[in-house]
Amino acid sequence: MHVERCAALHLSTDPATALPLFSPEGERRWVAGWEPEPLHAPGGTLSASGAVFRTRADGEETLWLVLAFDRERGRAAYARLTPGSRLGTVEVELEADRAGGTRARVTYRLTSLSERGAAALSELTPDAFAGWIAGWERDLAACLAESGA
């Protein structure tokens, strides 16, 4: 099974301030329980192309590879593998809006590797994905409000 889901969210800050929030380290500020474990950090950072890290959530381990973290273009892209379950990519593209904020487009492309993976992906309906990303928007807004950005 393969799914591709895309949704947009709005942030009340400029893209240069927003992009670091989509880095492995930056997500710690707004994703509860997000604890990326560095496996390879070129130049000492997980925000460099080629960086590798691991996360654990809901009883699963996921391995991540940073494909791109482009500050000039406002783009972050990752490959992710949940062994024995699913494989895919995550892409975040940012653009400034007319009000001085940022529109973020989030795209997940995932393929199941097993029945367990297919079951997980079958739950990622378009409505479920939109709701999940709406949660991101709320959490990011709270994070930005806390930091005064």
PDB file of C-alpha atoms in Angstrom:
ATOM      1  CA  MET A   1       0.000   0.000   0.000  1.00  0.00           C
ATOM      2  CA  HIS A   2       1.227   3.501  -0.804  1.00  0.00           C
ATOM      3  CA  VAL A   3      -0.194   6.818   0.380  1.00  0.00           C
ATOM      4  CA  GLU A   4       0.628  10.401  -0.397  1.00  0.00           C
ATOM      5  CA  ARG A   5      -0.829  13.055   1.850  1.00  0.00           C
ATOM      6  CA  CYS A   6      -0.364  16.804   1.671  1.00  0.00           C
ATOM      7  CA  ALA A   7      -1.725  19.612   3.832  1.00  0.00           C
ATOM      8  CA  ALA A   8      -0.907  23.231   4.521  1.00  0.00           C
ATOM      9  CA  LEU A   9      -0.654  25.187   7.722  1.00  0.00           C
ATOM     10  CA  HIS A  10      -0.056  28.826   8.589  1.00  0.00           C
ATOM     11  CA  LEU A  11       2.566  30.223  10.951  1.00  0.00           C
ATOM     12  CA  SER A  12       2.596  33.780  12.280  1.00  0.00           C
ATOM     13  CA  THR A  13       6.300  34.264  11.654  1.00  0.00           C
ATOM     14  CA  ASP A  14       8.588  34.599   8.655  1.00  0.00           C
ATOM     15  CA  PRO A  15      10.025  31.533   6.847  1.00  0.00           C
ATOM     16  CA  ALA A  16      13.555  32.124   8.194  1.00  0.00           C
ATOM     17  CA  THR A  17      12.246  31.860  11.761  1.00  0.00           C
ATOM     18  CA  ALA A  18       9.862  29.007  10.933  1.00  0.00           C
ATOM     19  CA  LEU A  19      12.257  26.626   9.151  1.00  0.00           C
ATOM     20  CA  PRO A  20      14.357  25.713  12.216  1.00  0.00           C
ATOM     21  CA  LEU A  21      11.149  24.501  13.895  1.00  0.00           C
ATOM     22  CA  PHE A  22      11.049  21.715  11.281  1.00  0.00           C
ATOM     23  CA  SER A  23      14.602  20.561  12.042  1.00  0.00           C
ATOM     24  CA  PRO A  24      15.212  17.474  14.185  1.00  0.00           C
ATOM     25  CA  GLU A  25      16.379  19.671  17.066  1.00  0.00           C
ATOM     26  CA  GLY A  26      13.717  22.336  16.531  1.00  0.00           C
ATOM     27  CA  GLU A  27      10.829  19.889  16.720  1.00  0.00           C
ATOM     28  CA  ARG A  28      11.742  19.254  20.375  1.00  0.00           C
ATOM     29  CA  ARG A  29      10.262  22.704  21.065  1.00  0.00           C
ATOM     30  CA  TRP A  30       6.751  21.779  19.942  1.00  0.00           C
ATOM     31  CA  VAL A  31       6.381  17.987  19.539  1.00  0.00           C
ATOM     32  CA  ALA A  32       5.653  16.231  22.839  1.00  0.00           C
ATOM     33  CA  GLY A  33       7.997  13.289  23.352  1.00  0.00           C
ATOM     34  CA  TRP A  34      10.149  14.086  20.294  1.00  0.00           C
ATOM     35  CA  GLU A  35      13.672  12.988  21.219  1.00  0.00           C
ATOM     36  CA  PRO A  36      15.857  12.519  18.135  1.00  0.00           C
ATOM     37  CA  GLU A  37      18.866  10.322  18.880  1.00  0.00           C
ATOM     38  CA  PRO A  38      21.817  11.370  16.688  1.00  0.00           C
ATOM     39  CA  LEU A  39      23.490   8.557  14.763  1.00  0.00           C
ATOM     40  CA  HIS A  40      25.470  10.744  12.339  1.00  0.00           C
ATOM     41  CA  ALA A  41      25.579  14.537  12.645  1.00  0.00           C
ATOM     42  CA  PRO A  42      27.773  16.177   9.972  1.00  0.00           C
ATOM     43  CA  GLY A  43      29.345  19.313  11.400  1.00  0.00           C
ATOM     44  CA  GLY A  44      27.766  18.525  14.759  1.00  0.00           C
ATOM     45  CA  THR A  45      24.198  19.211  13.628  1.00  0.00           C
ATOM     46  CA  LEU A  46      21.215  17.098  12.636  1.00  0.00           C
ATOM     47  CA  SER A  47      20.123  19.895  10.268  1.00  0.00           C
ATOM     48  CA  ALA A  48      22.701  18.995   7.621  1.00  0.00           C
ATOM     49  CA  SER A  49      22.107  16.884   4.532  1.00  0.00           C
ATOM     50  CA  GLY A  50      23.250  13.364   5.277  1.00  0.00           C
ATOM     51  CA  ALA A  51      22.502  13.523   9.007  1.00  0.00           C
ATOM     52  CA  VAL A  52      20.936  10.365  10.447  1.00  0.00           C
ATOM     53  CA  PHE A  53      18.892  10.070  13.618  1.00  0.00           C
ATOM     54  CA  ARG A  54      16.475   7.737  15.355  1.00  0.00           C
ATOM     55  CA  THR A  55      13.170   8.391  17.106  1.00  0.00           C
ATOM     56  CA  ARG A  56      10.962   6.155  19.205  1.00  0.00           C
ATOM     57  CA  ALA A  57       7.215   6.614  19.632  1.00  0.00           C
ATOM     58  CA  ASP A  58       4.208   4.387  20.214  1.00  0.00           C
ATOM     59  CA  GLY A  59       6.428   1.320  20.564  1.00  0.00           C
ATOM     60  CA  GLU A  60       8.100   1.856  17.188  1.00  0.00           C
ATOM     61  CA  GLU A  61      11.577   2.923  16.161  1.00  0.00           C
ATOM     62  CA  THR A  62      11.968   5.144  13.101  1.00  0.00           C
ATOM     63  CA  LEU A  63      15.261   5.908  11.341  1.00  0.00           C
ATOM     64  CA  TRP A  64      15.564   9.261   9.575  1.00  0.00           C
ATOM     65  CA  LEU A  65      17.948  10.619   6.920  1.00  0.00           C
ATOM     66  CA  VAL A  66      18.081  14.353   6.219  1.00  0.00           C
ATOM     67  CA  LEU A  67      17.807  14.714   2.438  1.00  0.00           C
ATOM     68  CA  ALA A  68      17.780  18.524   2.426  1.00  0.00           C
ATOM     69  CA  PHE A  69      17.661  21.409   4.864  1.00  0.00           C
ATOM     70  CA  ASP A  70      17.738  24.480   2.651  1.00  0.00           C
ATOM     71  CA  ARG A  71      17.440  27.781   4.502  1.00  0.00           C
ATOM     72  CA  GLU A  72      17.472  29.839   1.291  1.00  0.00           C
ATOM     73  CA  ARG A  73      14.578  27.937  -0.274  1.00  0.00           C
ATOM     74  CA  GLY A  74      12.722  27.284   2.979  1.00  0.00           C
ATOM     75  CA  ARG A  75      12.672  23.528   2.490  1.00  0.00           C
ATOM     76  CA  ALA A  76      13.328  20.494   4.664  1.00  0.00           C
ATOM     77  CA  ALA A  77      13.159  16.926   3.345  1.00  0.00           C
ATOM     78  CA  TYR A  78      13.653  13.619   5.114  1.00  0.00           C
ATOM     79  CA  ALA A  79      13.624   9.914   4.292  1.00  0.00           C
ATOM     80  CA  ARG A  80      12.167   7.763   7.064  1.00  0.00           C
ATOM     81  CA  LEU A  81      12.102   4.021   7.720  1.00  0.00           C
ATOM     82  CA  THR A  82      10.091   2.271  10.393  1.00  0.00           C
ATOM     83  CA  PRO A  83      11.679  -1.207  10.070  1.00  0.00           C
ATOM     84  CA  GLY A  84       9.251  -3.945   9.148  1.00  0.00           C
ATOM     85  CA  SER A  85       6.451  -1.429   8.695  1.00  0.00           C
ATOM     86  CA  ARG A  86       6.814   1.519   6.313  1.00  0.00           C
ATOM     87  CA  LEU A  87       9.254   3.613   4.305  1.00  0.00           C
ATOM     88  CA  GLY A  88       8.866   7.047   2.799  1.00  0.00           C
ATOM     89  CA  THR A  89       9.668  10.723   2.675  1.00  0.00           C
ATOM     90  CA  VAL A  90       8.545  13.855   4.477  1.00  0.00           C
ATOM     91  CA  GLU A  91       8.865  17.263   2.866  1.00  0.00           C
ATOM     92  CA  VAL A  92       8.138  20.700   4.312  1.00  0.00           C
ATOM     93  CA  GLU A  93       8.103  23.685   1.956  1.00  0.00           C
ATOM     94  CA  LEU A  94       7.743  27.214   3.320  1.00  0.00           C
ATOM     95  CA  GLU A  95       6.763  30.438   1.606  1.00  0.00           C
ATOM     96  CA  ALA A  96       6.098  33.910   2.929  1.00  0.00           C
ATOM     97  CA  ASP A  97       2.536  35.142   2.801  1.00  0.00           C
ATOM     98  CA  ARG A  98       1.369  38.712   2.290  1.00  0.00           C
ATOM     99  CA  ALA A  99       0.621  39.225   5.982  1.00  0.00           C
ATOM    100  CA  GLY A 100       4.223  38.577   7.057  1.00  0.00           C
ATOM    101  CA  GLY A 101       3.592  35.001   8.101  1.00  0.00           C
ATOM    102  CA  THR A 102       4.463  31.683   6.526  1.00  0.00           C
ATOM    103  CA  ARG A 103       2.503  29.069   4.628  1.00  0.00           C
ATOM    104  CA  ALA A 104       3.960  25.603   5.216  1.00  0.00           C
ATOM    105  CA  ARG A 105       3.116  22.742   2.882  1.00  0.00           C
ATOM    106  CA  VAL A 106       3.716  19.316   4.466  1.00  0.00           C
ATOM    107  CA  THR A 107       3.856  16.222   2.244  1.00  0.00           C
ATOM    108  CA  TYR A 108       4.188  12.619   3.410  1.00  0.00           C
ATOM    109  CA  ARG A 109       4.779   9.832   0.874  1.00  0.00           C
ATOM    110  CA  LEU A 110       4.748   6.425   2.562  1.00  0.00           C
ATOM    111  CA  THR A 111       4.822   2.798   1.394  1.00  0.00           C
ATOM    112  CA  SER A 112       3.955  -0.151   3.602  1.00  0.00           C
ATOM    113  CA  LEU A 113       6.514  -2.917   4.006  1.00  0.00           C
ATOM    114  CA  SER A 114       4.199  -5.369   5.766  1.00  0.00           C
ATOM    115  CA  GLU A 115       0.634  -5.962   6.883  1.00  0.00           C
ATOM    116  CA  ARG A 116       1.417  -3.953  10.021  1.00  0.00           C
ATOM    117  CA  GLY A 117       2.581  -1.073   7.851  1.00  0.00           C
ATOM    118  CA  ALA A 118      -0.487  -1.309   5.633  1.00  0.00           C
ATOM    119  CA  ALA A 119      -2.692  -1.175   8.730  1.00  0.00           C
ATOM    120  CA  ALA A 120      -0.902   1.964   9.932  1.00  0.00           C
ATOM    121  CA  LEU A 121      -1.216   3.608   6.522  1.00  0.00           C
ATOM    122  CA  SER A 122      -4.886   2.688   6.185  1.00  0.00           C
ATOM    123  CA  GLU A 123      -5.511   4.863   9.258  1.00  0.00           C
ATOM    124  CA  LEU A 124      -3.796   7.835   7.604  1.00  0.00           C
ATOM    125  CA  THR A 125      -6.881   8.918   5.670  1.00  0.00           C
ATOM    126  CA  PRO A 126      -6.965  12.372   4.087  1.00  0.00           C
ATOM    127  CA  ASP A 127      -9.177  13.600   6.951  1.00  0.00           C
ATOM    128  CA  ALA A 128      -6.927  12.048   9.606  1.00  0.00           C
ATOM    129  CA  PHE A 129      -3.855  13.629   7.996  1.00  0.00           C
ATOM    130  CA  ALA A 130      -5.536  17.046   7.787  1.00  0.00           C
ATOM    131  CA  GLY A 131      -6.460  16.776  11.468  1.00  0.00           C
ATOM    132  CA  TRP A 132      -2.920  15.767  12.392  1.00  0.00           C
ATOM    133  CA  ILE A 133      -1.438  18.748  10.541  1.00  0.00           C
ATOM    134  CA  ALA A 134      -4.025  21.055  12.145  1.00  0.00           C
ATOM    135  CA  GLY A 135      -2.615  19.821  15.463  1.00  0.00           C
ATOM    136  CA  TRP A 136       0.857  20.763  14.252  1.00  0.00           C
ATOM    137  CA  GLU A 137      -0.446  24.249  13.492  1.00  0.00           C
ATOM    138  CA  ARG A 138      -1.857  24.630  17.033  1.00  0.00           C
ATOM    139  CA  ASP A 139       1.332  23.309  18.651  1.00  0.00           C
ATOM    140  CA  LEU A 140       3.539  25.533  16.502  1.00  0.00           C
ATOM    141  CA  ALA A 141       1.387  28.587  17.284  1.00  0.00           C
ATOM    142  CA  ALA A 142       1.753  27.880  21.012  1.00  0.00           C
ATOM    143  CA  CYS A 143       5.518  27.447  20.614  1.00  0.00           C
ATOM    144  CA  LEU A 144       5.838  30.729  18.715  1.00  0.00           C
ATOM    145  CA  ALA A 145       3.672  32.551  21.261  1.00  0.00           C
ATOM    146  CA  GLU A 146       5.843  31.228  24.110  1.00  0.00           C
ATOM    147  CA  SER A 147       9.010  32.419  22.403  1.00  0.00           C
ATOM    148  CA  GLY A 148       7.527  35.792  21.481  1.00  0.00           C
ATOM    149  CA  ALA A 149       8.112  35.211  17.761  1.00  0.00           C
TER     150      ALA A 149
END
